[in-house]
Short mmCIF file of C-alpha atoms and ligand atoms in Angstrom, two decimals:
data_model
loop_
_atom_site.label_atom_id
_atom_site.label_comp_id
_atom_site.label_asym_id
_atom_site.label_seq_id
_atom_site.Cartn_x
_atom_site.Cartn_y
_atom_site.Cartn_z
CA MET A 1 0.13 0.14 0.06
CA LYS A 2 1.20 3.38 -0.21
CA LYS A 3 3.25 4.48 2.19
CA GLY A 4 4.61 8.30 1.16
CA ILE A 5 3.26 10.39 3.88
CA LYS A 6 2.90 7.84 6.90
CA LYS A 7 5.10 8.74 9.82
CA ILE A 8 5.53 7.14 12.88
CA VAL A 9 3.02 8.16 15.43
CA PRO A 10 2.54 6.76 19.28
CA TYR A 11 -0.09 5.88 20.41
CA SER A 12 -0.91 5.91 24.02
CA SER A 13 -2.67 3.22 25.82
CA PHE A 14 -5.44 5.19 27.50
CA LEU A 15 -6.51 8.52 27.05
CA ALA A 16 -4.82 11.20 28.87
CA LEU A 17 -6.43 14.42 29.28
CA ILE A 18 -5.13 17.30 31.64
CA PHE A 19 -7.87 19.92 32.08
CA MET A 20 -6.68 23.42 33.28
CA SER A 21 -9.25 23.61 35.45
CA ALA A 22 -8.12 20.27 36.95
CA LEU A 23 -5.40 21.62 37.55
CA ALA A 24 -5.71 25.05 39.23
CA CYS A 25 -7.81 22.66 42.19
CA SER A 26 -4.58 20.25 43.20
CA GLY A 27 -5.23 21.96 46.73
CA SER A 28 -1.51 22.65 46.78
CA ASP A 29 0.01 25.60 47.35
CA ASP A 30 1.23 26.10 43.59
CA SER A 31 2.55 29.82 43.15
CA SER A 32 2.82 30.18 39.68
CA ALA A 33 -1.47 29.01 38.87
CA SER A 34 -2.70 32.71 39.45
CA ASP A 35 -5.82 32.70 40.72
CA GLU A 36 -6.91 35.40 37.91
CA GLU A 37 -5.88 33.09 35.08
CA GLU A 38 -9.28 31.97 33.29
CA VAL A 39 -9.85 28.45 31.78
CA SER A 40 -7.40 27.92 28.24
CA GLU A 41 -10.52 28.15 26.17
CA ASN A 42 -8.48 25.24 23.89
CA GLU A 43 -8.58 21.41 26.23
CA VAL A 44 -4.83 20.86 25.62
CA VAL A 45 -4.33 16.91 25.67
CA THR A 46 -0.79 15.35 25.47
CA GLU A 47 -1.41 11.85 24.48
CA LEU A 48 -3.93 10.65 21.26
CA HIS A 49 -6.96 9.48 22.10
CA ALA A 50 -6.43 5.51 22.40
CA ALA A 51 -8.79 4.96 19.35
CA PHE A 52 -7.07 6.35 16.67
CA ALA A 53 -5.21 3.21 16.69
CA ALA A 54 -8.21 1.30 15.66
CA PHE A 55 -7.25 3.24 11.75
CA ASN A 56 -5.52 1.47 8.64
CA SER A 57 -2.66 2.43 9.38
CA ASP A 58 -1.29 2.29 5.61
CA ALA A 59 -3.11 4.44 4.57
CA VAL A 60 -3.73 7.07 7.91
CA THR A 61 -1.81 9.40 9.38
CA VAL A 62 -2.65 11.24 12.53
CA ILE A 63 -0.81 14.20 14.51
CA LEU A 64 -1.08 15.86 17.54
CA SER A 65 -0.38 19.57 17.22
CA ASP A 66 2.58 20.73 19.27
CA ASP A 67 0.39 22.15 21.49
CA GLY A 68 -2.08 19.86 22.65
CA THR A 69 -5.34 21.26 21.25
CA GLU A 70 -5.93 20.05 17.68
CA VAL A 71 -5.41 17.32 15.83
CA THR A 72 -4.82 16.55 11.88
CA ILE A 73 -5.55 13.05 10.13
CA GLU A 74 -4.21 12.40 6.90
CA THR A 75 -5.17 10.08 4.49
CA THR A 76 -4.42 8.73 1.41
CA GLY A 77 -8.12 7.46 1.11
CA PHE A 78 -7.49 4.33 0.35
CA PRO A 79 -10.17 1.80 1.82
CA ASP A 80 -8.35 -1.36 3.37
CA HIS A 81 -11.50 -3.47 1.81
CA THR A 82 -13.25 -5.19 -1.34
CA SER A 83 -15.36 -3.05 -4.04
CA ILE A 84 -16.33 -2.73 -7.28
CA TYR A 85 -14.76 0.46 -6.61
CA TRP A 86 -11.24 -0.77 -7.27
CA GLU A 87 -9.47 -1.27 -11.09
CA THR A 88 -10.34 -5.06 -12.02
CA ASP A 89 -6.59 -5.70 -12.06
CA ASN A 90 -6.31 -4.50 -8.24
CA ALA A 91 -6.56 -7.71 -5.83
CA LEU A 92 -9.68 -5.90 -3.87
CA TYR A 93 -11.73 -5.60 -7.21
CA ILE A 94 -14.74 -7.55 -6.89
CA ASP A 95 -18.26 -7.41 -9.41
CA GLU A 96 -20.99 -6.22 -7.57
CA PRO A 97 -23.64 -6.92 -9.89
CA GLY A 98 -26.52 -5.37 -8.43
CA VAL A 99 -25.01 -1.90 -8.42
CA SER A 100 -24.63 0.45 -11.28
CA LYS A 101 -21.60 2.70 -11.04
CA THR A 102 -22.17 6.01 -11.53
CA THR A 103 -19.79 5.90 -14.64
CA GLN A 104 -18.48 2.80 -15.99
CA ASP A 105 -14.17 5.17 -16.21
CA THR A 106 -14.88 5.82 -12.65
CA TYR A 107 -12.17 3.86 -10.22
CA ILE A 108 -10.29 4.21 -6.97
CA GLY A 109 -7.39 6.18 -7.22
CA GLY A 110 -8.49 8.33 -10.74
CA GLY A 111 -9.73 10.98 -10.94
CA GLN A 112 -8.93 13.59 -8.17
CA GLY A 113 -7.61 10.80 -6.63
CA GLU A 114 -8.85 9.93 -3.12
CA ALA A 115 -6.12 12.56 -0.36
CA ALA A 116 -8.20 14.03 2.64
CA SER A 117 -6.97 16.09 5.18
CA ILE A 118 -8.69 17.07 8.40
CA THR A 119 -7.86 18.40 11.44
CA VAL A 120 -10.39 18.69 15.16
CA ASP A 121 -10.02 20.37 18.22
CA ALA A 122 -8.47 17.52 19.83
CA THR A 123 -11.58 18.18 23.10
CA PRO A 124 -14.51 18.85 21.45
CA ASP A 125 -16.31 21.79 22.38
CA LEU A 126 -19.39 20.49 23.49
CA THR A 127 -21.63 23.38 24.67
CA GLY A 128 -24.65 22.33 23.08
CA ALA A 129 -24.22 24.65 19.76
CA THR A 130 -25.18 22.54 16.55
CA VAL A 131 -23.05 22.55 13.01
CA ALA A 132 -25.04 21.50 10.35
CA THR A 133 -22.97 18.73 7.95
CA GLN A 134 -21.87 19.73 4.31
CA LEU A 135 -21.30 18.01 0.99
CA ASN A 136 -17.85 16.44 0.53
CA THR A 137 -15.91 14.70 3.29
CA ILE A 138 -17.44 15.24 7.14
CA GLY A 139 -15.23 12.81 8.51
CA ILE A 140 -12.62 10.25 8.32
CA ALA A 141 -13.16 6.19 8.40
CA VAL A 142 -11.34 3.46 9.96
CA SER A 143 -10.39 2.31 6.55
CA GLY A 144 -9.23 5.11 5.18
CA ALA A 145 -11.39 6.39 2.84
CA SER A 146 -13.70 9.55 3.75
CA ILE A 147 -17.58 9.69 5.42
CA PHE A 148 -19.83 11.78 3.65
CA ASN A 149 -23.67 12.14 4.83
CA ASP A 150 -27.45 11.47 3.88
CA GLN A 151 -26.97 13.78 1.25
CA GLU A 152 -25.38 13.16 -2.99
CA GLY A 153 -25.44 16.60 -4.71
CA ALA A 154 -28.09 18.88 -4.46
CA GLY A 155 -30.87 15.95 -3.46
CA ASP A 156 -30.79 13.90 -1.31
CA LEU A 157 -29.58 10.15 -1.74
CA ASP A 158 -32.45 8.01 -3.24
CA GLN A 159 -31.86 7.90 -6.69
CA ALA A 160 -27.62 7.44 -6.65
CA ALA A 161 -28.59 4.95 -4.39
CA GLY A 162 -28.28 2.51 -6.80
CA SER A 163 -24.25 3.20 -7.47
CA LEU A 164 -23.13 2.10 -3.54
CA ASP A 165 -21.07 -0.83 -3.15
CA TRP A 166 -22.30 -3.22 -0.42
CA ALA A 167 -19.94 -0.74 1.81
CA GLY A 168 -22.45 1.89 1.23
CA ALA A 169 -19.57 3.88 -0.84
CA HIS A 170 -19.34 5.39 -4.43
CA LYS A 171 -16.86 7.38 -6.33
CA GLY A 172 -17.93 9.94 -8.87
CA PRO A 173 -15.76 12.04 -10.11
CA GLY A 174 -14.45 13.25 -6.14
CA VAL A 175 -12.89 10.91 -3.03
CA TYR A 176 -14.88 6.99 -2.63
CA HIS A 177 -17.31 8.06 0.25
CA TYR A 178 -19.59 5.85 2.60
CA HIS A 179 -22.50 7.15 2.83
CA LEU A 180 -23.93 4.43 4.52
CA GLU A 181 -22.95 1.88 7.31
CA PRO A 182 -19.95 0.86 5.96
CA THR A 183 -20.45 -3.26 6.49
CA PRO A 184 -17.13 -3.62 6.11
CA ILE A 185 -15.71 -1.88 9.10
CA THR A 186 -19.77 -2.60 10.97
CA SER A 187 -22.68 -4.31 9.96
CA ASP A 188 -25.10 -3.90 13.79
CA ASP A 189 -22.19 -3.89 16.27
CA ASP A 190 -19.87 -2.10 18.42
CA SER A 191 -16.97 -1.19 16.42
CA LEU A 192 -15.64 2.18 15.96
CA VAL A 193 -16.36 3.82 12.20
CA GLY A 194 -13.97 6.10 12.48
CA ILE A 195 -13.78 10.35 14.13
CA LEU A 196 -15.88 12.92 12.20
CA LEU A 197 -14.65 16.75 11.21
CA ASP A 198 -16.44 18.07 15.20
CA GLY A 199 -13.54 15.35 17.10
CA VAL A 200 -16.06 13.53 18.13
CA PHE A 201 -15.66 9.19 17.31
CA ILE A 202 -18.62 7.36 15.59
CA TYR A 203 -19.38 3.23 16.02
CA GLY A 204 -21.33 1.18 14.74
CA ARG A 205 -25.06 0.89 15.94
CA GLN A 206 -23.97 -1.19 18.87
CA CYS A 207 -22.77 0.36 22.36
CA ARG A 208 -19.45 -1.86 24.17
CA SER A 209 -20.90 0.00 27.11
CA THR A 210 -24.49 -1.88 27.45
CA GLY A 211 -23.52 -4.42 24.56
CA THR A 212 -26.72 -3.50 22.82
CA THR A 213 -28.37 -1.03 20.70
CA PRO A 214 -28.16 2.28 22.49
CA THR A 215 -32.04 3.87 23.28
CA ASP A 216 -30.67 7.31 24.62
CA LEU A 217 -29.56 8.62 21.47
CA ASP A 218 -29.32 12.12 20.72
CA ALA A 219 -30.60 14.05 17.22
CA SER A 220 -27.59 12.90 16.03
CA GLY A 221 -26.82 9.81 17.27
CA GLY A 222 -25.20 10.75 20.28
CA HIS A 223 -25.33 10.27 23.84
CA THR A 224 -22.56 10.18 26.25
CA SER A 225 -21.12 6.49 27.45
CA THR A 226 -17.58 4.63 27.86
CA THR A 227 -16.58 2.60 24.98
CA GLN A 228 -13.64 0.27 24.20
CA TYR A 229 -11.62 3.13 24.11
CA THR A 230 -11.42 4.95 26.83
CA ASP A 231 -10.40 2.96 29.72
CA GLY A 232 -13.99 3.39 31.74
CA GLU A 233 -14.21 7.60 30.97
CA GLU A 234 -17.50 7.81 29.88
CA GLU A 235 -17.33 9.94 26.58
CA TYR A 236 -19.56 11.74 24.15
CA HIS A 237 -19.66 10.15 21.19
CA TYR A 238 -21.87 8.86 18.07
CA HIS A 239 -23.46 5.85 16.50
CA ILE A 240 -25.03 5.03 13.22
CA ILE A 241 -28.42 5.29 14.49
CA ASN A 242 -30.35 2.19 14.22
CA GLU A 243 -33.43 3.30 11.37
CA VAL A 244 -33.90 1.68 7.85
CA TYR A 245 -33.59 3.84 5.30
CA ALA A 246 -35.41 2.92 2.70
CA ALA A 247 -32.53 3.45 -0.43
CA GLY A 248 -34.91 2.85 -3.44
CA ASN A 249 -32.54 0.52 -5.30
CA TYR A 250 -30.03 0.11 -3.05
CA ALA A 251 -28.17 -4.09 -3.88
CA TYR A 252 -27.53 -4.61 -0.22
CA ALA A 253 -31.08 -3.54 2.00
CA PRO A 254 -31.22 -2.88 3.97
CA ALA A 255 -29.20 0.24 4.69
CA TYR A 256 -28.70 2.50 7.54
CA VAL A 257 -27.64 6.13 7.18
CA LEU A 258 -24.10 6.44 8.63
CA PHE A 259 -24.87 10.46 9.43
CA ALA A 260 -27.01 12.55 8.62
CA GLY A 261 -25.95 15.29 11.21
CA PRO A 262 -25.89 17.82 13.12
CA PHE A 263 -22.65 18.11 14.89
CA GLN A 264 -22.35 18.45 18.13
CA GLY A 265 -19.08 19.32 18.86
CA TYR A 266 -18.70 22.70 16.94
ZN1 LIG B 301 -22.18 10.22 -2.37
ZN1 LIG B 302 -22.38 4.84 22.61
#
């Protein structure tokens, strides 16, 4: 696979968050901490979140900024699973008779290529404000490919559903991207799916905290609980909402929309 931009990143085995406010409450006589100093706007982390260890390292590079406030996720965008959208001589190419490609000459690595890069807050801003998603990359999946929302061009996804492969993804002239539950990554389980532009991780339809489909999700599919990557701590995260999407001519029904928004972590 492509290793051109890969860098070695130390993955932490635990979540290490240091909040400025916690420092202020240490109780000891801390001469350097002034009472007038307010809590920092950007919460600082010292280690990458443990969930990044789940990303396909052949495609994805994750970098924590020097000041610990931002994480940049760069990807070649080449997924580590089969699809009709690979070139026919690629080992990952499969025929999918029920899928009508967006255009016959499109393939992964062709056109504008698949590369994407997003920079997110190391700690999502969960103050209650929501932001709508937009067309284009709204997140990066653990496979390395892009995540899109439930819209296609100016309309809804229904008309394009017949072009979606078994991973709920397709490629036009732009990057290869998922719209639906990406079954090579998760199929009605609690696997990590990826990270969205607001810095919040998204998981499959089930939650590790209960071993079931959550019933306490907000409008974005989010809730706060432990996950397999939080070492017992509760953390806000999204799930693919367990609601069948009647996607007209999708070849692999039932389908589930991956993320319809809005973002909660901006
Ligand atoms: Zn699309
Ligand atoms: Zn959960």
